[in-house]
Amino acid sequence: MRRGLGLLAFLAPALVFVVVFTYYPLLRGSQMAFQQWNLYDLRNTPFVGLDNFRTLLANPTFWTVLRNSVVWVVGSIVPQLLIGFGLALLLRKRFRFRGVYQALVFFPWAVSGFLIGILFRWMFNGEFGVVNDLLRKAGLIDTNVAWLADPELAMFSVVVANVWYGVTFFAIMILAALQSVPDELLEAGALDGAGKARTLFFIVIPFIRTTLLLTVLLRVIWVFNFPEIIYGMTGGGPAEQTHIVTSWMINFTSQGDYGLASALGLIVLAVLVLFTTFYLLALKERDAR
Amino acid sequence: MIDQLSPPVRVLRVALLGLWLVITLFPLYWILVTSFKDPGDIAAFPLRYLPSPWTLTNYASLFQNFAFGTYMANSLLVSVVAAAVATLISLLSAYTLARFEFRAKGALLMAFLVTQMIPAFIALGPLYVLMVDLQLVDRKGGLVLLYIAVCIPFCTIMLRGFFENVPDALEEAAMVDGCSRLSALFRVIVPVMTPGIMAAFIFNFVNCWNELFLSVTLMNSDSNKTIPTALNGFISSFNIEWGPMAAAAVLTIVPTMLMFALASRWIVEGLTSGAVKG
């Protein structure tokens, strides 16, 4: 009994904060999703069933935004994973200044996504942007490209910014995993005559598979929920064509329409929960085989 | 992979590492250079890769035309207090979760992990309403409370990873010598775990310092704004003045960058141990 009280005393502060400021608002938000709830019309908040969801699904922008979210997640994660893996392989062996190098490559992490958005907005500027200047100097383009004015190019540009930002995380996680691969395993592989590529694909990758797959899962969820770069870089433009679900949601919260915003939030949550479940189930199934 | 690298491979490695370093640092270099250019220089064609002349007018303008000093002081106050309190609270919860077995443990860990997946915006509206009810809108104290709540779950998971590297025997010995559990924790374990605790604190600090949407939603009056809220005001205005914007960006980035550079080793350790064991 005393032990229980002691445990509770140690855990209580953390629990109070998380319950009051995360789980309670989450529950309340789930409720709001079924209400007409506007900050500027607080006297009138009836339950409206699925109306908010119907409004969202009937909005053509919703489908654009959903498609963009997939492009944003896949387009960001795949290059992040590949470059991050490469970087981790390059960093695996000790060399002089490795610590300094890691600290330098770590820098983007200290910067907020919002600020990175602003930074890349300036670099991708059609007139004074340094990206155009560099590409012209390299002879790749003759005239300036309006990166952020064309919907397709704008989506590409925000993805580039996000790739730049997220490589480090993959590199760190994969490097940590690589260092857990026992040398004996690699020696055995070398003795059996496996070349570098075969060692990588048949020994190293299978060994760190779990870390890789869990890192990807965490990153998918995180990138899906990460509107800051888009918000700072294009504000969702041109004409809402670079919005992902979470950046689009800002439009509703800034209009005070918490009913619609919450409904959209619930859809996001449902999508992510479904994705996570299937992903983990698929992992288990493969493991069972 | 374990044999020595041959010279060509070594050269290739240096080249690739160098390339990625340039790609990583170039945007930061570019914003730094821009912050020291005068308006004519910023719009110069062809682009100039170094300012001519170097000028501090953009920085001066931030403090003369905007209350940037106030924003910085607000950000510093809110982030330091929130990060410190969150680290302290997480220390207790992480310790409990690392050292004891109890029935609700798995569920608790899961509850902390799940907070990392919830889209912030589903809770933003209700949070705003809650803060109105608590009369904490546009108050720095209110923002501090929210930031503490935001920091706790991940900080707990991260610190728990560090605790698992510290042997139980340490505090058990202290308790045999008559220390209470709490004083054993603070007198014996905390000193051993200082690097991990510093990493957790810095991680929290950087998160609070960079947080945008909660502060934009809650803080309206100019005397209470934090830096991200102020920057948001800059980009919402129709025409962005890139000189002051770049200067503001530099002033925002430099403190967190210095902290990260100091603690990057421990942060890497904390992230990986937290994620692998969590």
PDB file of N, CA and C in Angstrom, chain A residues 85 87-95 98-99 102 170-186 200 204-205 207-208 211-212, chain B residues 1-2 13 265 268-269 272-273 276:
ATOM      1  N   PHE A  85      20.618   6.451 -44.687  1.00  0.00           N
ATOM      2  CA  PHE A  85      21.317   5.164 -44.639  1.00  0.00           C
ATOM      3  C   PHE A  85      22.739   5.329 -45.166  1.00  0.00           C
ATOM      4  N   LEU A  87      24.529   8.023 -45.309  1.00  0.00           N
ATOM      5  CA  LEU A  87      25.316   8.830 -44.370  1.00  0.00           C
ATOM      6  C   LEU A  87      25.765   7.984 -43.184  1.00  0.00           C
ATOM      7  N   ALA A  88      24.852   7.143 -42.682  1.00  0.00           N
ATOM      8  CA  ALA A  88      25.192   6.291 -41.546  1.00  0.00           C
ATOM      9  C   ALA A  88      26.312   5.319 -41.913  1.00  0.00           C
ATOM     10  N   LEU A  89      26.254   4.757 -43.149  1.00  0.00           N
ATOM     11  CA  LEU A  89      27.314   3.842 -43.587  1.00  0.00           C
ATOM     12  C   LEU A  89      28.656   4.565 -43.654  1.00  0.00           C
ATOM     13  N   LEU A  90      28.608   5.818 -44.154  1.00  0.00           N
ATOM     14  CA  LEU A  90      29.850   6.588 -44.254  1.00  0.00           C
ATOM     15  C   LEU A  90      30.407   6.931 -42.878  1.00  0.00           C
ATOM     16  N   LEU A  91      29.508   7.061 -41.899  1.00  0.00           N
ATOM     17  CA  LEU A  91      29.944   7.480 -40.566  1.00  0.00           C
ATOM     18  C   LEU A  91      30.296   6.299 -39.670  1.00  0.00           C
ATOM     19  N   ARG A  92      30.076   5.071 -40.181  1.00  0.00           N
ATOM     20  CA  ARG A  92      30.202   3.916 -39.307  1.00  0.00           C
ATOM     21  C   ARG A  92      31.624   3.747 -38.787  1.00  0.00           C
ATOM     22  N   LYS A  93      32.578   3.927 -39.669  1.00  0.00           N
ATOM     23  CA  LYS A  93      33.969   3.784 -39.233  1.00  0.00           C
ATOM     24  C   LYS A  93      34.445   5.069 -38.600  1.00  0.00           C
ATOM     25  N   ARG A  94      35.165   4.914 -37.499  1.00  0.00           N
ATOM     26  CA  ARG A  94      35.713   6.095 -36.842  1.00  0.00           C
ATOM     27  C   ARG A  94      36.669   6.833 -37.762  1.00  0.00           C
ATOM     28  N   PHE A  95      36.660   8.143 -37.697  1.00  0.00           N
ATOM     29  CA  PHE A  95      37.705   8.917 -38.346  1.00  0.00           C
ATOM     30  C   PHE A  95      37.899  10.177 -37.533  1.00  0.00           C
ATOM     31  N   ARG A  98      35.129  12.961 -36.493  1.00  0.00           N
ATOM     32  CA  ARG A  98      33.785  12.435 -36.704  1.00  0.00           C
ATOM     33  C   ARG A  98      32.777  13.120 -35.784  1.00  0.00           C
ATOM     34  N   GLY A  99      33.197  13.349 -34.526  1.00  0.00           N
ATOM     35  CA  GLY A  99      32.301  14.021 -33.580  1.00  0.00           C
ATOM     36  C   GLY A  99      31.915  15.401 -34.066  1.00  0.00           C
ATOM     37  N   GLN A 102      29.557  15.136 -37.031  1.00  0.00           N
ATOM     38  CA  GLN A 102      28.184  14.816 -36.623  1.00  0.00           C
ATOM     39  C   GLN A 102      27.481  16.032 -36.047  1.00  0.00           C
ATOM     40  N   PHE A 170      17.231   9.956 -39.592  1.00  0.00           N
ATOM     41  CA  PHE A 170      17.465   8.600 -40.081  1.00  0.00           C
ATOM     42  C   PHE A 170      18.925   8.202 -39.889  1.00  0.00           C
ATOM     43  N   ALA A 171      19.823   9.141 -40.213  1.00  0.00           N
ATOM     44  CA  ALA A 171      21.248   8.826 -40.103  1.00  0.00           C
ATOM     45  C   ALA A 171      21.596   8.416 -38.674  1.00  0.00           C
ATOM     46  N   ILE A 172      21.091   9.165 -37.690  1.00  0.00           N
ATOM     47  CA  ILE A 172      21.395   8.860 -36.290  1.00  0.00           C
ATOM     48  C   ILE A 172      20.873   7.493 -35.891  1.00  0.00           C
ATOM     49  N   MET A 173      19.597   7.247 -36.204  1.00  0.00           N
ATOM     50  CA  MET A 173      18.985   5.988 -35.803  1.00  0.00           C
ATOM     51  C   MET A 173      19.688   4.806 -36.475  1.00  0.00           C
ATOM     52  N   ILE A 174      19.968   4.959 -37.770  1.00  0.00           N
ATOM     53  CA  ILE A 174      20.580   3.840 -38.495  1.00  0.00           C
ATOM     54  C   ILE A 174      22.022   3.630 -38.033  1.00  0.00           C
ATOM     55  N   LEU A 175      22.722   4.737 -37.760  1.00  0.00           N
ATOM     56  CA  LEU A 175      24.091   4.615 -37.268  1.00  0.00           C
ATOM     57  C   LEU A 175      24.116   3.844 -35.945  1.00  0.00           C
ATOM     58  N   ALA A 176      23.182   4.190 -35.054  1.00  0.00           N
ATOM     59  CA  ALA A 176      23.110   3.484 -33.771  1.00  0.00           C
ATOM     60  C   ALA A 176      22.856   1.999 -33.999  1.00  0.00           C
ATOM     61  N   ALA A 177      21.956   1.706 -34.947  1.00  0.00           N
ATOM     62  CA  ALA A 177      21.640   0.302 -35.228  1.00  0.00           C
ATOM     63  C   ALA A 177      22.847  -0.416 -35.832  1.00  0.00           C
ATOM     64  N   LEU A 178      23.532   0.271 -36.754  1.00  0.00           N
ATOM     65  CA  LEU A 178      24.705  -0.342 -37.404  1.00  0.00           C
ATOM     66  C   LEU A 178      25.756  -0.713 -36.374  1.00  0.00           C
ATOM     67  N   GLN A 179      25.883   0.149 -35.367  1.00  0.00           N
ATOM     68  CA  GLN A 179      26.914  -0.120 -34.378  1.00  0.00           C
ATOM     69  C   GLN A 179      26.562  -1.296 -33.476  1.00  0.00           C
ATOM     70  N   SER A 180      25.290  -1.729 -33.557  1.00  0.00           N
ATOM     71  CA  SER A 180      24.903  -2.889 -32.756  1.00  0.00           C
ATOM     72  C   SER A 180      25.150  -4.194 -33.514  1.00  0.00           C
ATOM     73  N   VAL A 181      25.521  -4.102 -34.797  1.00  0.00           N
ATOM     74  CA  VAL A 181      25.808  -5.326 -35.556  1.00  0.00           C
ATOM     75  C   VAL A 181      27.143  -5.887 -35.087  1.00  0.00           C
ATOM     76  N   PRO A 182      27.139  -7.136 -34.568  1.00  0.00           N
ATOM     77  CA  PRO A 182      28.387  -7.682 -34.029  1.00  0.00           C
ATOM     78  C   PRO A 182      29.424  -7.912 -35.126  1.00  0.00           C
ATOM     79  N   ASP A 183      30.670  -7.595 -34.822  1.00  0.00           N
ATOM     80  CA  ASP A 183      31.744  -7.764 -35.802  1.00  0.00           C
ATOM     81  C   ASP A 183      31.883  -9.214 -36.254  1.00  0.00           C
ATOM     82  N   GLU A 184      31.621 -10.166 -35.327  1.00  0.00           N
ATOM     83  CA  GLU A 184      31.795 -11.583 -35.677  1.00  0.00           C
ATOM     84  C   GLU A 184      30.906 -11.959 -36.859  1.00  0.00           C
ATOM     85  N   LEU A 185      29.702 -11.372 -36.855  1.00  0.00           N
ATOM     86  CA  LEU A 185      28.741 -11.660 -37.918  1.00  0.00           C
ATOM     87  C   LEU A 185      29.321 -11.238 -39.266  1.00  0.00           C
ATOM     88  N   LEU A 186      29.938 -10.041 -39.263  1.00  0.00           N
ATOM     89  CA  LEU A 186      30.516  -9.520 -40.501  1.00  0.00           C
ATOM     90  C   LEU A 186      31.724 -10.353 -40.903  1.00  0.00           C
ATOM     91  N   LEU A 200      25.956  -6.213 -47.013  1.00  0.00           N
ATOM     92  CA  LEU A 200      24.983  -5.184 -46.648  1.00  0.00           C
ATOM     93  C   LEU A 200      23.553  -5.717 -46.733  1.00  0.00           C
ATOM     94  N   VAL A 204      23.661  -7.209 -42.903  1.00  0.00           N
ATOM     95  CA  VAL A 204      23.441  -5.989 -42.120  1.00  0.00           C
ATOM     96  C   VAL A 204      21.975  -5.587 -42.089  1.00  0.00           C
ATOM     97  N   ILE A 205      21.373  -5.453 -43.268  1.00  0.00           N
ATOM     98  CA  ILE A 205      19.989  -4.976 -43.312  1.00  0.00           C
ATOM     99  C   ILE A 205      19.036  -5.918 -42.565  1.00  0.00           C
ATOM    100  N   PHE A 207      19.732  -7.732 -40.081  1.00  0.00           N
ATOM    101  CA  PHE A 207      20.012  -7.615 -38.649  1.00  0.00           C
ATOM    102  C   PHE A 207      19.357  -6.385 -38.043  1.00  0.00           C
ATOM    103  N   ILE A 208      19.366  -5.258 -38.767  1.00  0.00           N
ATOM    104  CA  ILE A 208      18.822  -4.027 -38.187  1.00  0.00           C
ATOM    105  C   ILE A 208      17.394  -3.747 -38.683  1.00  0.00           C
ATOM    106  N   THR A 211      14.781  -2.009 -36.251  1.00  0.00           N
ATOM    107  CA  THR A 211      15.013  -0.587 -36.059  1.00  0.00           C
ATOM    108  C   THR A 211      14.599   0.202 -37.293  1.00  0.00           C
ATOM    109  N   LEU A 212      14.990  -0.301 -38.462  1.00  0.00           N
ATOM    110  CA  LEU A 212      14.648   0.394 -39.703  1.00  0.00           C
ATOM    111  C   LEU A 212      13.142   0.570 -39.833  1.00  0.00           C
TER     112      LEU A 212
ATOM    113  N   MET B   1      33.280  -4.978 -44.718  1.00  0.00           N
ATOM    114  CA  MET B   1      32.962  -3.768 -43.979  1.00  0.00           C
ATOM    115  C   MET B   1      33.892  -3.569 -42.808  1.00  0.00           C
ATOM    116  N   ILE B   2      34.566  -4.651 -42.394  1.00  0.00           N
ATOM    117  CA  ILE B   2      35.445  -4.442 -41.246  1.00  0.00           C
ATOM    118  C   ILE B   2      36.900  -4.358 -41.659  1.00  0.00           C
ATOM    119  N   ARG B  13      34.659   8.481 -49.779  1.00  0.00           N
ATOM    120  CA  ARG B  13      33.937   8.754 -48.539  1.00  0.00           C
ATOM    121  C   ARG B  13      34.076  10.219 -48.137  1.00  0.00           C
ATOM    122  N   ARG B 265      26.216  14.980 -28.607  1.00  0.00           N
ATOM    123  CA  ARG B 265      26.568  13.592 -28.324  1.00  0.00           C
ATOM    124  C   ARG B 265      25.540  12.919 -27.423  1.00  0.00           C
ATOM    125  N   VAL B 268      22.098  12.446 -29.139  1.00  0.00           N
ATOM    126  CA  VAL B 268      22.067  11.275 -30.008  1.00  0.00           C
ATOM    127  C   VAL B 268      21.849  10.014 -29.171  1.00  0.00           C
ATOM    128  N   GLU B 269      22.602   9.921 -28.080  1.00  0.00           N
ATOM    129  CA  GLU B 269      22.489   8.754 -27.212  1.00  0.00           C
ATOM    130  C   GLU B 269      21.067   8.637 -26.646  1.00  0.00           C
ATOM    131  N   THR B 272      18.445   7.657 -29.386  1.00  0.00           N
ATOM    132  CA  THR B 272      18.502   6.274 -29.828  1.00  0.00           C
ATOM    133  C   THR B 272      18.101   5.323 -28.709  1.00  0.00           C
ATOM    134  N   SER B 273      18.593   5.573 -27.493  1.00  0.00           N
ATOM    135  CA  SER B 273      18.230   4.647 -26.415  1.00  0.00           C
ATOM    136  C   SER B 273      16.747   4.768 -26.106  1.00  0.00           C
ATOM    137  N   VAL B 276      14.824   3.031 -29.020  1.00  0.00           N
ATOM    138  CA  VAL B 276      15.004   1.597 -29.132  1.00  0.00           C
ATOM    139  C   VAL B 276      14.345   0.868 -27.963  1.00  0.00           C
TER     140      VAL B 276
END
